[in-house]
Amino acid sequence: MSSSFIKAQKRIAIGLSGGVDSAVAAYFLKKEGHEIIAIFMQNWDDYLGGQPTNICSQTQDWDDAQAIAHQLDIPIYKVDLKKGITPNPDILCNSVIKFHYFTEHVKKEFATDFIATGHYAKIVQEGKEYYLSKPKDNSKDQTYFLCQIDRNLLDKILFPLANSTKKEIRQIAEKAGLINAQKKDSTGICFIGERKFEGFLTNYFPKKKGEVIDVDDKKVIGEHFGTPFFTIGQRRSLGLHGQKKPHYVVGKNIKKNLIYVASGWDNNNQNITAKFRYRQPEIPVKITPLTDFKELKVEFSEKQRAITPGQYAVFYQDNICLGGGVIFNTERNKENSEPNI
């Protein structure tokens, strides 16, 4: 959600990267009268194997973040995530590290009400439910990278830039006299460069046993080893035995360490679109669950090129981001040469 939803003064942790977007997000929150704490997340060593990384300069970003915090008169803390292995995909970093760890760690350490970042995305509320949605500036829409954020976290996340364009943010930074108003945008969406992925999760999240609950009959049907290790839509490696039908993950309760699963699939394919690259226009798709319910078949309505296994397909219904999954195989429609995944 944007900070405009908050009527009373709150204690908010802002992820301050050193860039102009997070700086203006902090500026917005400060101007609204909230108590702001800046958090800089350090995710990897500047030197790996004796060689300096070429991904970005954490040292410069940290210096810039401190300067902005000083200018806005807010305290800043460095959260050190350097623990040997960090994730490669920006999507996983955003969903697992930047929001799961950030939310839990910061709330515990600093007793905050919300966390905020400078992402271009929006959270909308419908009744008691919260959904990830596109921002005002469609050209900067970052929901593609945020598609796997646990929905249970959305009511505690703020995107202050949701209703602003990049051009407006630059102008606001200039008018406010922010020292990094003209700082060049980073080339990546995340704080992370290319690193080996194997073993990453266990480095950051200790395994913790919890219950697997069937949402249809509310019964416990299995045991898992920690909510961070599972993603919405996952069908493999759930550790369920004695079940007649395959199940898939439909929800998680991080606080109670619960995984919710279902054995059916509700999809009427109404106005569903998808894209498999950042900045790619969305196109209509048809989604069909395969017979074993372990994966989905996605048929594009238009010819697509260079779809690569390992990429993410992210799905939308109007402005709402429904989620996403990893592409593991592609095939071509024999009738019209359109690819399916």
Short mmCIF file of C-alpha atoms in Angstrom, two decimals, residues 19-172:
data_model
loop_
_atom_site.label_atom_id
_atom_site.label_comp_id
_atom_site.label_asym_id
_atom_site.label_seq_id
_atom_site.Cartn_x
_atom_site.Cartn_y
_atom_site.Cartn_z
CA GLY A 19 19.61 5.59 -4.75
CA VAL A 20 17.19 8.38 -5.50
CA ASP A 21 14.02 6.25 -5.36
CA SER A 22 14.47 5.04 -1.79
CA ALA A 23 15.67 8.51 -0.80
CA VAL A 24 12.45 10.12 -2.03
CA ALA A 25 10.41 7.34 -0.42
CA ALA A 26 12.08 8.20 2.90
CA TYR A 27 11.48 11.90 2.22
CA PHE A 28 7.75 11.26 1.66
CA LEU A 29 7.40 9.31 4.91
CA LYS A 30 9.39 11.86 6.89
CA LYS A 31 7.27 14.70 5.49
CA GLU A 32 4.10 12.87 6.57
CA GLY A 33 5.32 12.94 10.16
CA HIS A 34 6.15 9.28 10.70
CA GLU A 35 9.03 8.08 12.85
CA ILE A 36 11.51 6.79 10.28
CA ILE A 37 14.40 4.37 10.66
CA ALA A 38 16.63 3.79 7.64
CA ILE A 39 17.98 0.29 6.99
CA PHE A 40 20.80 -0.45 4.57
CA MET A 41 21.01 -4.12 3.58
CA GLN A 42 24.46 -5.45 2.81
CA ASN A 43 24.06 -8.73 0.98
CA TRP A 44 27.50 -9.79 -0.13
CA ASP A 45 31.20 -9.05 0.31
CA ASP A 46 32.78 -6.37 -1.82
CA TYR A 47 35.53 -8.92 -2.47
CA LEU A 48 34.79 -12.48 -3.50
CA GLY A 49 37.68 -14.89 -3.73
CA GLY A 50 40.12 -11.99 -3.58
CA GLN A 51 38.59 -10.23 -6.59
CA PRO A 52 36.46 -7.08 -6.35
CA THR A 53 32.93 -7.51 -7.62
CA ASN A 54 31.90 -5.59 -10.71
CA ILE A 55 28.18 -5.67 -9.92
CA CYS A 56 27.98 -2.45 -7.96
CA SER A 57 29.83 -0.60 -5.25
CA GLN A 58 28.34 -1.42 -1.88
CA THR A 59 30.79 0.96 -0.26
CA GLN A 60 29.61 3.91 -2.36
CA ASP A 61 25.96 2.99 -1.84
CA TRP A 62 26.49 2.80 1.93
CA ASP A 63 28.17 6.20 1.89
CA ASP A 64 25.30 7.66 -0.13
CA ALA A 65 22.69 6.07 2.13
CA GLN A 66 24.37 7.52 5.22
CA ALA A 67 24.52 10.95 3.60
CA ILE A 68 20.81 10.87 2.74
CA ALA A 69 19.89 9.68 6.24
CA HIS A 70 21.94 12.52 7.71
CA GLN A 71 20.30 15.03 5.36
CA LEU A 72 16.82 13.83 6.32
CA ASP A 73 17.80 13.61 10.00
CA ILE A 74 16.87 9.96 10.41
CA PRO A 75 18.92 7.19 12.07
CA ILE A 76 20.41 4.54 9.77
CA TYR A 77 21.52 0.99 10.51
CA LYS A 78 23.32 -1.55 8.38
CA VAL A 79 21.80 -5.05 8.30
CA ASP A 80 24.57 -7.40 7.29
CA LEU A 81 23.38 -10.36 5.22
CA LYS A 82 26.88 -11.47 4.24
CA LYS A 83 26.87 -15.13 5.15
CA GLY A 84 28.74 -16.81 2.33
CA ILE A 85 26.06 -17.43 -0.28
CA THR A 86 23.43 -15.03 -1.57
CA PRO A 87 20.70 -15.53 -4.18
CA ASN A 88 21.13 -14.90 -7.88
CA PRO A 89 17.56 -14.25 -9.12
CA ASP A 90 16.23 -10.82 -8.26
CA ILE A 91 12.80 -12.36 -7.81
CA LEU A 92 13.96 -14.69 -5.08
CA CYS A 93 15.93 -11.93 -3.43
CA ASN A 94 12.90 -9.67 -3.28
CA SER A 95 10.50 -12.32 -2.03
CA VAL A 96 12.76 -14.19 0.37
CA ILE A 97 15.41 -11.77 1.56
CA LYS A 98 14.25 -8.22 1.09
CA PHE A 99 10.76 -8.80 2.41
CA HIS A 100 10.64 -12.00 4.45
CA TYR A 101 13.89 -11.48 6.32
CA PHE A 102 13.68 -7.70 6.27
CA THR A 103 10.16 -7.66 7.71
CA GLU A 104 10.80 -10.26 10.40
CA HIS A 105 14.26 -9.04 11.39
CA VAL A 106 13.48 -5.32 11.42
CA LYS A 107 10.18 -5.73 13.25
CA LYS A 108 11.92 -7.78 15.93
CA GLU A 109 15.02 -5.60 16.27
CA PHE A 110 13.45 -2.16 15.89
CA ALA A 111 9.78 -2.69 16.85
CA THR A 112 8.46 -1.11 13.64
CA ASP A 113 4.86 -1.01 12.44
CA PHE A 114 5.69 -1.12 8.71
CA ILE A 115 8.57 -1.53 6.33
CA ALA A 116 8.87 0.57 3.19
CA THR A 117 10.99 0.47 0.04
CA GLY A 118 11.50 2.59 -3.06
CA HIS A 119 10.01 0.04 -5.43
CA TYR A 120 7.54 1.09 -8.11
CA ALA A 121 4.61 -1.10 -7.09
CA LYS A 122 1.33 -0.75 -5.26
CA ILE A 123 -0.56 -2.74 -2.65
CA VAL A 124 -4.35 -2.55 -2.81
CA GLN A 125 -6.83 -3.64 -0.19
CA GLU A 126 -10.15 -5.31 -0.98
CA GLY A 127 -12.02 -6.11 2.21
CA LYS A 128 -9.59 -7.96 4.44
CA GLU A 129 -7.38 -9.08 1.55
CA TYR A 130 -4.27 -7.34 0.21
CA TYR A 131 -2.97 -7.68 -3.35
CA LEU A 132 0.17 -6.66 -5.20
CA SER A 133 -0.75 -4.28 -8.02
CA LYS A 134 0.85 -2.16 -10.71
CA PRO A 135 1.98 1.40 -9.89
CA LYS A 136 1.10 4.66 -11.60
CA ASP A 137 4.30 4.58 -13.69
CA ASN A 138 3.83 1.52 -15.87
CA SER A 139 7.25 2.04 -17.47
CA LYS A 140 8.90 1.46 -14.08
CA ASP A 141 6.54 -1.30 -12.90
CA GLN A 142 8.54 -3.69 -10.70
CA THR A 143 5.81 -6.19 -9.85
CA TYR A 144 7.57 -8.70 -12.13
CA PHE A 145 10.34 -8.94 -9.54
CA LEU A 146 8.01 -8.86 -6.56
CA CYS A 147 5.61 -11.56 -7.74
CA GLN A 148 6.45 -14.09 -5.04
CA ILE A 149 6.17 -11.90 -1.97
CA ASP A 150 4.11 -13.74 0.63
CA ARG A 151 0.65 -12.19 0.70
CA ASN A 152 0.67 -12.46 4.49
CA LEU A 153 3.31 -9.72 4.51
CA LEU A 154 1.52 -7.23 2.27
CA ASP A 155 -0.41 -5.46 5.03
CA LYS A 156 2.91 -4.47 6.63
CA ILE A 157 4.66 -3.22 3.47
CA LEU A 158 4.54 0.32 2.08
CA PHE A 159 5.46 1.48 -1.41
CA PRO A 160 5.50 5.31 -1.09
CA LEU A 161 6.27 5.71 -4.82
CA ALA A 162 3.13 3.83 -5.91
CA ASN A 163 1.39 6.95 -7.18
CA SER A 164 4.40 8.74 -8.67
CA THR A 165 6.28 8.56 -11.95
CA LYS A 166 10.05 8.37 -12.22
CA LYS A 167 10.11 11.84 -13.74
CA GLU A 168 8.14 13.20 -10.79
CA ILE A 169 10.51 11.49 -8.34
CA ARG A 170 13.54 13.14 -9.96
CA GLN A 171 11.80 16.52 -9.82
CA ILE A 172 10.84 16.05 -6.18
#
